[in-house]
Short mmCIF file of N, CA and C in Angstrom, two decimals:
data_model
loop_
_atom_site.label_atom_id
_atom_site.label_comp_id
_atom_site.label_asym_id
_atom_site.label_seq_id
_atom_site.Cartn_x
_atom_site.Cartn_y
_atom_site.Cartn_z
N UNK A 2 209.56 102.17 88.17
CA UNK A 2 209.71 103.56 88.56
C UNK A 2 211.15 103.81 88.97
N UNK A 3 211.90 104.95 88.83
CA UNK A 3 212.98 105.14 88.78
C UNK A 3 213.76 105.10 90.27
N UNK A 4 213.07 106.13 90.65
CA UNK A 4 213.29 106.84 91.98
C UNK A 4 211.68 106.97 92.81
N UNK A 5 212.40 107.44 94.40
CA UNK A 5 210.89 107.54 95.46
C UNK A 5 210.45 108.81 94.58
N UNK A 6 211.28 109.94 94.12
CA UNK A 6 210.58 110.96 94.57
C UNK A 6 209.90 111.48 93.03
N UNK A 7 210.57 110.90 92.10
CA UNK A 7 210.18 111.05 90.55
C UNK A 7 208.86 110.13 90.49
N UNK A 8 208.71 108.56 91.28
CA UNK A 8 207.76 107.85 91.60
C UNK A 8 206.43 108.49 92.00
N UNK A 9 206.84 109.68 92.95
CA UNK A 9 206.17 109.85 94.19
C UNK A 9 205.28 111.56 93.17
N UNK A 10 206.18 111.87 92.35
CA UNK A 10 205.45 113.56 91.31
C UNK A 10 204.58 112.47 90.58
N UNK A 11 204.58 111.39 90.30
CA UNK A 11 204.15 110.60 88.85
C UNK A 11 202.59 110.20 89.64
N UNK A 12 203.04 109.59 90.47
CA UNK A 12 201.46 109.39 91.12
C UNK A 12 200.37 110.11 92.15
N UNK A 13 200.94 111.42 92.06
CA UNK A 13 201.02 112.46 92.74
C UNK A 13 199.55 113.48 91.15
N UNK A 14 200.32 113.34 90.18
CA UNK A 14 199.50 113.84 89.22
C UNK A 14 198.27 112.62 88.61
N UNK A 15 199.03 111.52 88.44
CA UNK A 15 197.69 111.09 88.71
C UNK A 15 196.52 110.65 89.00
N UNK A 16 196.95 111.28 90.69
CA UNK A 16 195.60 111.39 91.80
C UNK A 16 195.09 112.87 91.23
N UNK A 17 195.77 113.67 91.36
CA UNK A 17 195.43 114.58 90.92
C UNK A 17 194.34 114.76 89.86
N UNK A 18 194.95 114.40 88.27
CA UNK A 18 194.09 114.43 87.29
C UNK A 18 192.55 113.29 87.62
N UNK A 19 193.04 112.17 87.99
CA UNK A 19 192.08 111.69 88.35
C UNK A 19 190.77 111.83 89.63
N UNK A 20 191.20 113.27 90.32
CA UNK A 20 190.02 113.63 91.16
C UNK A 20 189.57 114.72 90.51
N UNK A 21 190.33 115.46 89.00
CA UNK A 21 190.09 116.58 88.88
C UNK A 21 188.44 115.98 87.48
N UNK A 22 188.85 114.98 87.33
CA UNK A 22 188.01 114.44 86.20
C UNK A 22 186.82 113.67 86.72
N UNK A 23 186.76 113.05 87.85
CA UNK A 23 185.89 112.70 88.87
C UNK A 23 184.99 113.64 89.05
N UNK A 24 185.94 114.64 89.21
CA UNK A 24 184.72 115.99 89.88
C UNK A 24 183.77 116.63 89.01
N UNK A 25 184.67 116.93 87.83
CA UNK A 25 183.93 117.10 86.35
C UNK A 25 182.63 116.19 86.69
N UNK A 26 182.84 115.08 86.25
CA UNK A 26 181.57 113.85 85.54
C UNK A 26 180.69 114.17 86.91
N UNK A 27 181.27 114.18 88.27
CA UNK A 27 180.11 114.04 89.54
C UNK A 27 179.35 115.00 89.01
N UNK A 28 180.03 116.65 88.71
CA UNK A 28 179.19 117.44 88.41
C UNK A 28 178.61 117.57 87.66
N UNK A 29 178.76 117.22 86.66
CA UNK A 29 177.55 116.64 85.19
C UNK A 29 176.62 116.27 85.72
N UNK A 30 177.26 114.99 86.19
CA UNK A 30 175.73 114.09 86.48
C UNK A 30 174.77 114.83 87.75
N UNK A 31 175.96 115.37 88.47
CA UNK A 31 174.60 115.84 89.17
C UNK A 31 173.82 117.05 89.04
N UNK A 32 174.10 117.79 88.49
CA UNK A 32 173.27 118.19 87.75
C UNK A 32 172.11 118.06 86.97
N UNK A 33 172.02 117.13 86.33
CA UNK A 33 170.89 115.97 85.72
C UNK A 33 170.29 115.63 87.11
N UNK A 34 170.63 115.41 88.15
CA UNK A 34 170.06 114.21 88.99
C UNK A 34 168.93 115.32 89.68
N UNK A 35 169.70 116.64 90.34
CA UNK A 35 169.07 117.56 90.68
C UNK A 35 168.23 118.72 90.34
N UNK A 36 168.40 118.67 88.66
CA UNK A 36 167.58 119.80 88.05
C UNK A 36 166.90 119.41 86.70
N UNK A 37 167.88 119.48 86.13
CA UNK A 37 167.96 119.06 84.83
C UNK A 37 166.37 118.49 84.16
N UNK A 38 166.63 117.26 85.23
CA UNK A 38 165.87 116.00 84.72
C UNK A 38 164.08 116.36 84.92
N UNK A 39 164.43 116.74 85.95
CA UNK A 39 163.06 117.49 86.56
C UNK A 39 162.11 118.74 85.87
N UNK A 40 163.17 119.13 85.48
CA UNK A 40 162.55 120.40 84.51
C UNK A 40 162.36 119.57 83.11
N UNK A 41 163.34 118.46 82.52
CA UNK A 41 162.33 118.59 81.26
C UNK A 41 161.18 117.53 81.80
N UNK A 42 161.36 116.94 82.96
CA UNK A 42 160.08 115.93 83.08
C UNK A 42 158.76 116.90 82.91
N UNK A 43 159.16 118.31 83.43
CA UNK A 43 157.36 119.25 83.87
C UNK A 43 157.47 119.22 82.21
N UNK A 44 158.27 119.81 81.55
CA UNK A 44 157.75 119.94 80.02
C UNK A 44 156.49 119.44 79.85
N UNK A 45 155.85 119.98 78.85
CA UNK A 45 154.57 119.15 77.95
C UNK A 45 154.48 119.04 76.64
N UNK A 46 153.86 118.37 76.37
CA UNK A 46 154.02 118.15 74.40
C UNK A 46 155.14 117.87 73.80
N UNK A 47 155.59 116.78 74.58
CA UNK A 47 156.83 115.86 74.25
C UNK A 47 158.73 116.97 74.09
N UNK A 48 158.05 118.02 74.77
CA UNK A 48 159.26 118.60 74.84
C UNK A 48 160.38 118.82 75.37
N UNK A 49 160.13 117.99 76.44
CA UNK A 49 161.28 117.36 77.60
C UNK A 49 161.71 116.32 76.68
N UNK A 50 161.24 115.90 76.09
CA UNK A 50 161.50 114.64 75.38
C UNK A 50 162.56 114.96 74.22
N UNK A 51 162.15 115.78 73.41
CA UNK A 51 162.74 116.45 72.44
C UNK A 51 163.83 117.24 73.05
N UNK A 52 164.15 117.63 74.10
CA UNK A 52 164.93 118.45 74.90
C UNK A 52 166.16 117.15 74.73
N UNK A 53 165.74 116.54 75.55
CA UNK A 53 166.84 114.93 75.93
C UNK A 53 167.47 114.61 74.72
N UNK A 54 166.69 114.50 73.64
CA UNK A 54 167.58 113.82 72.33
C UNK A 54 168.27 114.96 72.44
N UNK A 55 168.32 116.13 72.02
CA UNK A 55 168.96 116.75 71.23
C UNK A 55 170.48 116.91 72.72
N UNK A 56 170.09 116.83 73.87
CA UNK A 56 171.30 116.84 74.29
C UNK A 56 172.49 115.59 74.69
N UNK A 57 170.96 114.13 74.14
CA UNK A 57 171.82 113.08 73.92
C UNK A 57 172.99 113.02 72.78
N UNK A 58 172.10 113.98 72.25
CA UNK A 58 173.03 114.14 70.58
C UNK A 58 174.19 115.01 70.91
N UNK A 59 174.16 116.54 71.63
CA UNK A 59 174.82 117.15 71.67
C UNK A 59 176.40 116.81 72.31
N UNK A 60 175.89 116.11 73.66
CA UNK A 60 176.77 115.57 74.71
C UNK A 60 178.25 114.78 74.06
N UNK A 61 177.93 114.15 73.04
CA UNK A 61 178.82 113.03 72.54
C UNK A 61 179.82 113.84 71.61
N UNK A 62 180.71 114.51 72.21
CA UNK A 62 181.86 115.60 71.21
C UNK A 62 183.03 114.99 71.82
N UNK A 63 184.28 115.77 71.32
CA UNK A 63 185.64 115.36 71.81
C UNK A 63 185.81 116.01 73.22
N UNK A 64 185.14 117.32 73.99
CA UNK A 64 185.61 117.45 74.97
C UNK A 64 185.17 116.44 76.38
N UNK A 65 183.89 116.24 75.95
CA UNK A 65 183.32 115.48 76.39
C UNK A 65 183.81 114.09 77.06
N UNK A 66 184.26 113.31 75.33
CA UNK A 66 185.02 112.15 75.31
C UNK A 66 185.84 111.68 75.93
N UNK A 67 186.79 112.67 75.90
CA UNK A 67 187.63 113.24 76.48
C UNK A 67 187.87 112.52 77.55
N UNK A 68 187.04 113.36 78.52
CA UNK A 68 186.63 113.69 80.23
C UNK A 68 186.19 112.54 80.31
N UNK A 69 185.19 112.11 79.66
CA UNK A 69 184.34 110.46 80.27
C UNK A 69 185.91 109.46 80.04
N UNK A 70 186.60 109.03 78.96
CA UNK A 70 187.26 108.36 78.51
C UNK A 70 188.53 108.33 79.63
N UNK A 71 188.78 109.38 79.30
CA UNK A 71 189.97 109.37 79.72
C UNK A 71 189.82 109.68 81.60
N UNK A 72 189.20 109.70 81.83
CA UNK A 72 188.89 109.56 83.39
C UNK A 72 189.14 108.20 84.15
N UNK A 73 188.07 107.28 83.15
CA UNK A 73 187.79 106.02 82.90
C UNK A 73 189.65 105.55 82.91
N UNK A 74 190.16 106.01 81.78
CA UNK A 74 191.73 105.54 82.01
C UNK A 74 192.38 105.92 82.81
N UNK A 75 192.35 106.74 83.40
CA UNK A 75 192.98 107.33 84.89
C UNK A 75 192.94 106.56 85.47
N UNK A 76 191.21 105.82 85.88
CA UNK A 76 190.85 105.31 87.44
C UNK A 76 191.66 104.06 86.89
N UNK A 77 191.53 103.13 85.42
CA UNK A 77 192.22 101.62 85.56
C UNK A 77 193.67 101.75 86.33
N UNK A 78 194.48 103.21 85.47
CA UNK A 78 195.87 102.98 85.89
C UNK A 78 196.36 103.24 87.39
N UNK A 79 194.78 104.36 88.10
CA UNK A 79 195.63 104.33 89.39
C UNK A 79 195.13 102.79 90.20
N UNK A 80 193.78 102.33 89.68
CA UNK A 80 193.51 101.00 90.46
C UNK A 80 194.74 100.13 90.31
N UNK A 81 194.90 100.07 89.23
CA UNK A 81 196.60 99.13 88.99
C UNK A 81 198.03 99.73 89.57
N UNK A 82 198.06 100.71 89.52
CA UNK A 82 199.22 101.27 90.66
C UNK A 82 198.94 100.98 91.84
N UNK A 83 197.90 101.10 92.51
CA UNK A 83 197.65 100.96 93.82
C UNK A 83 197.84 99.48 94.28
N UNK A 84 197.42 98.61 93.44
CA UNK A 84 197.55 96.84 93.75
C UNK A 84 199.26 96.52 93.74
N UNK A 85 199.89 97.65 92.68
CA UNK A 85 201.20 97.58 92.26
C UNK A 85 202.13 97.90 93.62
N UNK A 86 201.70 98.73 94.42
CA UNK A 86 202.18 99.38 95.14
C UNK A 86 201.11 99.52 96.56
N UNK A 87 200.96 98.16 96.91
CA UNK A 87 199.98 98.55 98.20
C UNK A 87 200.42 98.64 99.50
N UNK A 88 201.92 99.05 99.51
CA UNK A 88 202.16 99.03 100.88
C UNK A 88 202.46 100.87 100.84
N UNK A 89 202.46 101.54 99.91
CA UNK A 89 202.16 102.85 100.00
C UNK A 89 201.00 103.46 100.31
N UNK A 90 201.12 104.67 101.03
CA UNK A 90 200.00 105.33 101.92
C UNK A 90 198.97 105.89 100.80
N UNK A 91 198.43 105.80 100.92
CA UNK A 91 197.03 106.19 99.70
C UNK A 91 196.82 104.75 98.97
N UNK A 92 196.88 103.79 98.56
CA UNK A 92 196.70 102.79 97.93
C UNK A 92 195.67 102.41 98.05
N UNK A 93 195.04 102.22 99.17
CA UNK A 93 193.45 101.68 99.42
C UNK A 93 192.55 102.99 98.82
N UNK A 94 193.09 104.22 98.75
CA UNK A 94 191.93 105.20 98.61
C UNK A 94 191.96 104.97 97.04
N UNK A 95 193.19 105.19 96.31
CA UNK A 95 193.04 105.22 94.90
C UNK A 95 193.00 104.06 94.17
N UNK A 96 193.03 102.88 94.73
CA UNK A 96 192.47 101.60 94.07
C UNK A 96 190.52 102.19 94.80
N UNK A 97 190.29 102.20 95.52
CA UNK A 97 188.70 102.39 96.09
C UNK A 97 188.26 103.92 94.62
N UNK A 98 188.95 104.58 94.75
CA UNK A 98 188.30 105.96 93.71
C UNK A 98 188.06 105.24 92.34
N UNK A 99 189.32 104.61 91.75
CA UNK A 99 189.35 103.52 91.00
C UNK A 99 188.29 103.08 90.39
N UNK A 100 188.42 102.14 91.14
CA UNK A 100 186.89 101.11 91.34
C UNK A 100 185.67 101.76 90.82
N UNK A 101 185.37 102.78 91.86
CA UNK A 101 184.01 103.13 91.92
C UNK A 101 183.91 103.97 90.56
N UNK A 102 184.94 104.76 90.24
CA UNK A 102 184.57 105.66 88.98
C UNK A 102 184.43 104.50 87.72
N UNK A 103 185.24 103.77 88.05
CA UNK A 103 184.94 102.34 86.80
C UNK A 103 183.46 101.92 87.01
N UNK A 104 183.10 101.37 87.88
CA UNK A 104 182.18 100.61 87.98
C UNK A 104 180.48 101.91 88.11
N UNK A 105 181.16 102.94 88.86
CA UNK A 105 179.61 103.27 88.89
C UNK A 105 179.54 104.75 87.74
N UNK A 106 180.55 105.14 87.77
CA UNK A 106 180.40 106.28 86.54
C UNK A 106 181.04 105.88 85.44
N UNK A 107 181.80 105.09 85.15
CA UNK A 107 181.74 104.70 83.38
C UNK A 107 180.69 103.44 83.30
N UNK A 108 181.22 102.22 84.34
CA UNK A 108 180.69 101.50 83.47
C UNK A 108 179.04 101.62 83.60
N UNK A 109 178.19 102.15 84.56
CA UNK A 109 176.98 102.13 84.68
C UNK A 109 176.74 103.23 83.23
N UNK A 110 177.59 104.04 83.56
CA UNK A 110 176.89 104.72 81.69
C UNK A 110 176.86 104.32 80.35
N UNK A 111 177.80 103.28 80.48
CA UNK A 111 177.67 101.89 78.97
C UNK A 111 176.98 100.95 79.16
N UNK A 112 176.69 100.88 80.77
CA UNK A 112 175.57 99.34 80.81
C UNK A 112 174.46 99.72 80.83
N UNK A 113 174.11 101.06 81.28
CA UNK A 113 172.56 101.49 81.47
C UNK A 113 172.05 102.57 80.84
N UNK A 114 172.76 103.95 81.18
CA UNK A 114 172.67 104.72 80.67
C UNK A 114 172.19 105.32 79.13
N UNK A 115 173.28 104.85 78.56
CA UNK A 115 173.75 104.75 77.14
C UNK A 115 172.60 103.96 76.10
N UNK A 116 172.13 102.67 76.39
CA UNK A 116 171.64 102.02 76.36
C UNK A 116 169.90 102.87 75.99
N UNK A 117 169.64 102.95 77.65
CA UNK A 117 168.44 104.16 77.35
C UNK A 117 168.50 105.32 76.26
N UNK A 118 169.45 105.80 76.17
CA UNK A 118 169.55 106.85 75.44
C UNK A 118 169.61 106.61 73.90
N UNK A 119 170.03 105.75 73.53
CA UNK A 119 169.76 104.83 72.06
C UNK A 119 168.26 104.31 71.65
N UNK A 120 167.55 103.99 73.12
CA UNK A 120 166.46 103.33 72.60
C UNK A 120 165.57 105.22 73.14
N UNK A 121 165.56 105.86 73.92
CA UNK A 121 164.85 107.51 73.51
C UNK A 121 164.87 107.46 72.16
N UNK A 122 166.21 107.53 71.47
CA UNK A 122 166.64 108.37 70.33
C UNK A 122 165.43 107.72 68.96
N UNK A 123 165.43 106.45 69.29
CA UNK A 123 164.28 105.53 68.18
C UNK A 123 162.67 105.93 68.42
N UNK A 124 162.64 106.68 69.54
CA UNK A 124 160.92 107.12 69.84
C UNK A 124 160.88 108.53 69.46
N UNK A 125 159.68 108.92 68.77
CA UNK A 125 159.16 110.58 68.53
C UNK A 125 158.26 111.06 69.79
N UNK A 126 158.66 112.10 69.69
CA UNK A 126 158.05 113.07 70.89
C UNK A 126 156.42 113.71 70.71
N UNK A 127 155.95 112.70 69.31
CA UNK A 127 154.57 113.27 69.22
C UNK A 127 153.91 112.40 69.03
N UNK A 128 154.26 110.99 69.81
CA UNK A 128 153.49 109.91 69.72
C UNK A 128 152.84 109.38 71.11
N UNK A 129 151.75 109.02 70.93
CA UNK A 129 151.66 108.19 72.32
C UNK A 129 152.64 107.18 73.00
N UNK A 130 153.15 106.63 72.04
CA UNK A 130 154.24 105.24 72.57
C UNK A 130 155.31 106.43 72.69
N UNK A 131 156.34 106.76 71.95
CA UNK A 131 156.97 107.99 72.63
C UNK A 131 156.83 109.04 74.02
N UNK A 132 155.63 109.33 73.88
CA UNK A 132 155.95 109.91 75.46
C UNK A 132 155.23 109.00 76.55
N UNK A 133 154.85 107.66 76.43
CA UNK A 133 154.95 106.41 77.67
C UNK A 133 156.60 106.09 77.44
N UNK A 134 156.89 106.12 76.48
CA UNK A 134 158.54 105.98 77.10
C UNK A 134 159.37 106.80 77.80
N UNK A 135 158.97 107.96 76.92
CA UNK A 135 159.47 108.91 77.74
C UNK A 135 159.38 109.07 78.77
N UNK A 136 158.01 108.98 79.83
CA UNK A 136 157.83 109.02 81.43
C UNK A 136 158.57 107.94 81.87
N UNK A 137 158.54 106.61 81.36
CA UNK A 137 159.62 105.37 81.57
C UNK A 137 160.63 105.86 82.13
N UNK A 138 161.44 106.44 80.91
CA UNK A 138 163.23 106.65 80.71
C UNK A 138 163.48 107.43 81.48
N UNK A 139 162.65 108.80 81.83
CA UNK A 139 163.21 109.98 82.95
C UNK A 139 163.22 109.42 84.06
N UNK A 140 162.15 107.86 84.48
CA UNK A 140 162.90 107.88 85.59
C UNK A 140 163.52 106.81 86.35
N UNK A 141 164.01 105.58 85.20
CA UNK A 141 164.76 104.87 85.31
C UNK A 141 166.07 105.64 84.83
N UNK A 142 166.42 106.45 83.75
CA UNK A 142 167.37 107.15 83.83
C UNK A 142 168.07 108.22 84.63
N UNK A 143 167.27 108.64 85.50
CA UNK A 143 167.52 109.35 86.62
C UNK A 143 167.74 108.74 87.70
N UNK A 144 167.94 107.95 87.95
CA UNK A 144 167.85 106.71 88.87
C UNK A 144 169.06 106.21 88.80
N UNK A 145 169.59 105.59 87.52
CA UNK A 145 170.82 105.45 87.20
C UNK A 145 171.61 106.37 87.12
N UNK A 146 171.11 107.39 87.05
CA UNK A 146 172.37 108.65 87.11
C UNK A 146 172.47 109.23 88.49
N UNK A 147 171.72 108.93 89.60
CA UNK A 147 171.77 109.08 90.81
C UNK A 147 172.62 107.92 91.12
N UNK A 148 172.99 106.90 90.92
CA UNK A 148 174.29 105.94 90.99
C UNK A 148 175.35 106.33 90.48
N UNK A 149 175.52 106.86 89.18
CA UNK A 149 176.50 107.65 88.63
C UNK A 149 177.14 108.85 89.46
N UNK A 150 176.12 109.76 90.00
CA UNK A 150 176.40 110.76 90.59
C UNK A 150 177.13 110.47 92.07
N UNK A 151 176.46 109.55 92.67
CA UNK A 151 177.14 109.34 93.74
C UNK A 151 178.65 108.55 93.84
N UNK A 152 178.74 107.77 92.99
CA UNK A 152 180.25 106.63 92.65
C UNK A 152 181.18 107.71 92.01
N UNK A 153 180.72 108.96 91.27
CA UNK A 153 181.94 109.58 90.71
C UNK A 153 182.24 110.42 92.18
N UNK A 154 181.46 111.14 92.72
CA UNK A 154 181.30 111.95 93.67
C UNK A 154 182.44 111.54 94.81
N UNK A 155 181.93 109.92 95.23
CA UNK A 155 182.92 109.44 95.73
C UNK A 155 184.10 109.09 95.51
N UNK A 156 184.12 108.62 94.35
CA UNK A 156 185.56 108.30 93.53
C UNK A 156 186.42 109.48 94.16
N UNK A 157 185.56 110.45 93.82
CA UNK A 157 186.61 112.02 94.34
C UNK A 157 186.93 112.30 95.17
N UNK A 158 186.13 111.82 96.28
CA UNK A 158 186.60 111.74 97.67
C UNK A 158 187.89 111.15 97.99
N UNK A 159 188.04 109.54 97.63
CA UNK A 159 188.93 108.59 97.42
C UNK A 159 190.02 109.57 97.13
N UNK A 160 190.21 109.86 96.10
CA UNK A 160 191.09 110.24 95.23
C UNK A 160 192.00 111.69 96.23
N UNK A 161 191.16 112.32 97.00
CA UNK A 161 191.19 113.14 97.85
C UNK A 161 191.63 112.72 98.87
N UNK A 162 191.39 111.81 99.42
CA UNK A 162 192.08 111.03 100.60
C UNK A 162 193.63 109.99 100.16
N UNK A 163 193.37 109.82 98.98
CA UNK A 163 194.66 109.16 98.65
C UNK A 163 195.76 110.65 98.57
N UNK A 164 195.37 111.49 97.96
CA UNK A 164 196.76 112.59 97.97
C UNK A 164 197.20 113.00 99.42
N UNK A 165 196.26 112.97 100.16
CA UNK A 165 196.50 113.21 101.46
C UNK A 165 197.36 112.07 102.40
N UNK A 166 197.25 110.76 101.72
CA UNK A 166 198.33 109.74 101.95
C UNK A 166 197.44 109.06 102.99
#
């Protein structure tokens, strides 16, 4: 880094971008955690079910990508700035926002999430074995996205307390 204060705009934005993308995904997910999920669970005749694919399907675009991805790269580079630089004031918060958006909102959505949502996508919504999975998945997947929701949520916090130094 060049200078304190060219140093100091550089990681300045991205705490910034990285609580602004935190907040995004918290609010996704929670959304799902608090409504969403619940309403297509009342569905009947596999239509909560049919609801889920099509927004498993929908979900996966570039703006999307985007936001999950590149969030995900935010939190590595500020966790690695922060180890880089731990005698600066915010370091523990944005290695901690870091962390948690890695570990509980990306990576729990490639280790668990994701996962479920591949094996929904292989069941029909007008079968018996299809909707026993379906009661399955809403609520082991809701479950995991109540981990999601809370680690991005916090991440943001972090990230919030690190700009504040």
């Amino acid at each position: 880094m060049a200078d304190g204060a060219s140093a100091a705009g550089w990681v300045d934005a991205l705490i910034f971008l990285n609580a602004l993308g935190c907040g995004l995904m918290a609010g996704l997910f929670f959304v799902f955690s608090n409504s969403a999920m619940t309403a297509l669970s009342r569905l009947e005749d596999g239509s909560g079910m049919n609801a889920m694919q099509a927004i498993n399907a929908a979900i996966v675009n570039p703006t999307f990508l985007l936001l999950f991805f590149g969030t995900a790269c935010l939190s590595a580079v500020s966790a690695a700035a922060a180890l880089l630089h731990w005698q600066q004031p915010g370091s523990v918060w944005m290695l901690a926002g870091g962390l948690l958006y890695l570990a509980g909102g990306f990576g729990v959505t490639v280790i668990c999430n994701v996962p479920l949502n591949n094996k929904l996508a292989a069941h029909r919504p007008d079968t018996a074995e299809g909707l026993d999975f379906w009661n399955q998945y809403s609520l082991v997947w809701t479950r995991w996205n109540h981990v999601r929701t809370f680690c991005s949520a916090a991440a943001l916090g972090c990230f919030v307390l690190a700009a504040a130094g």
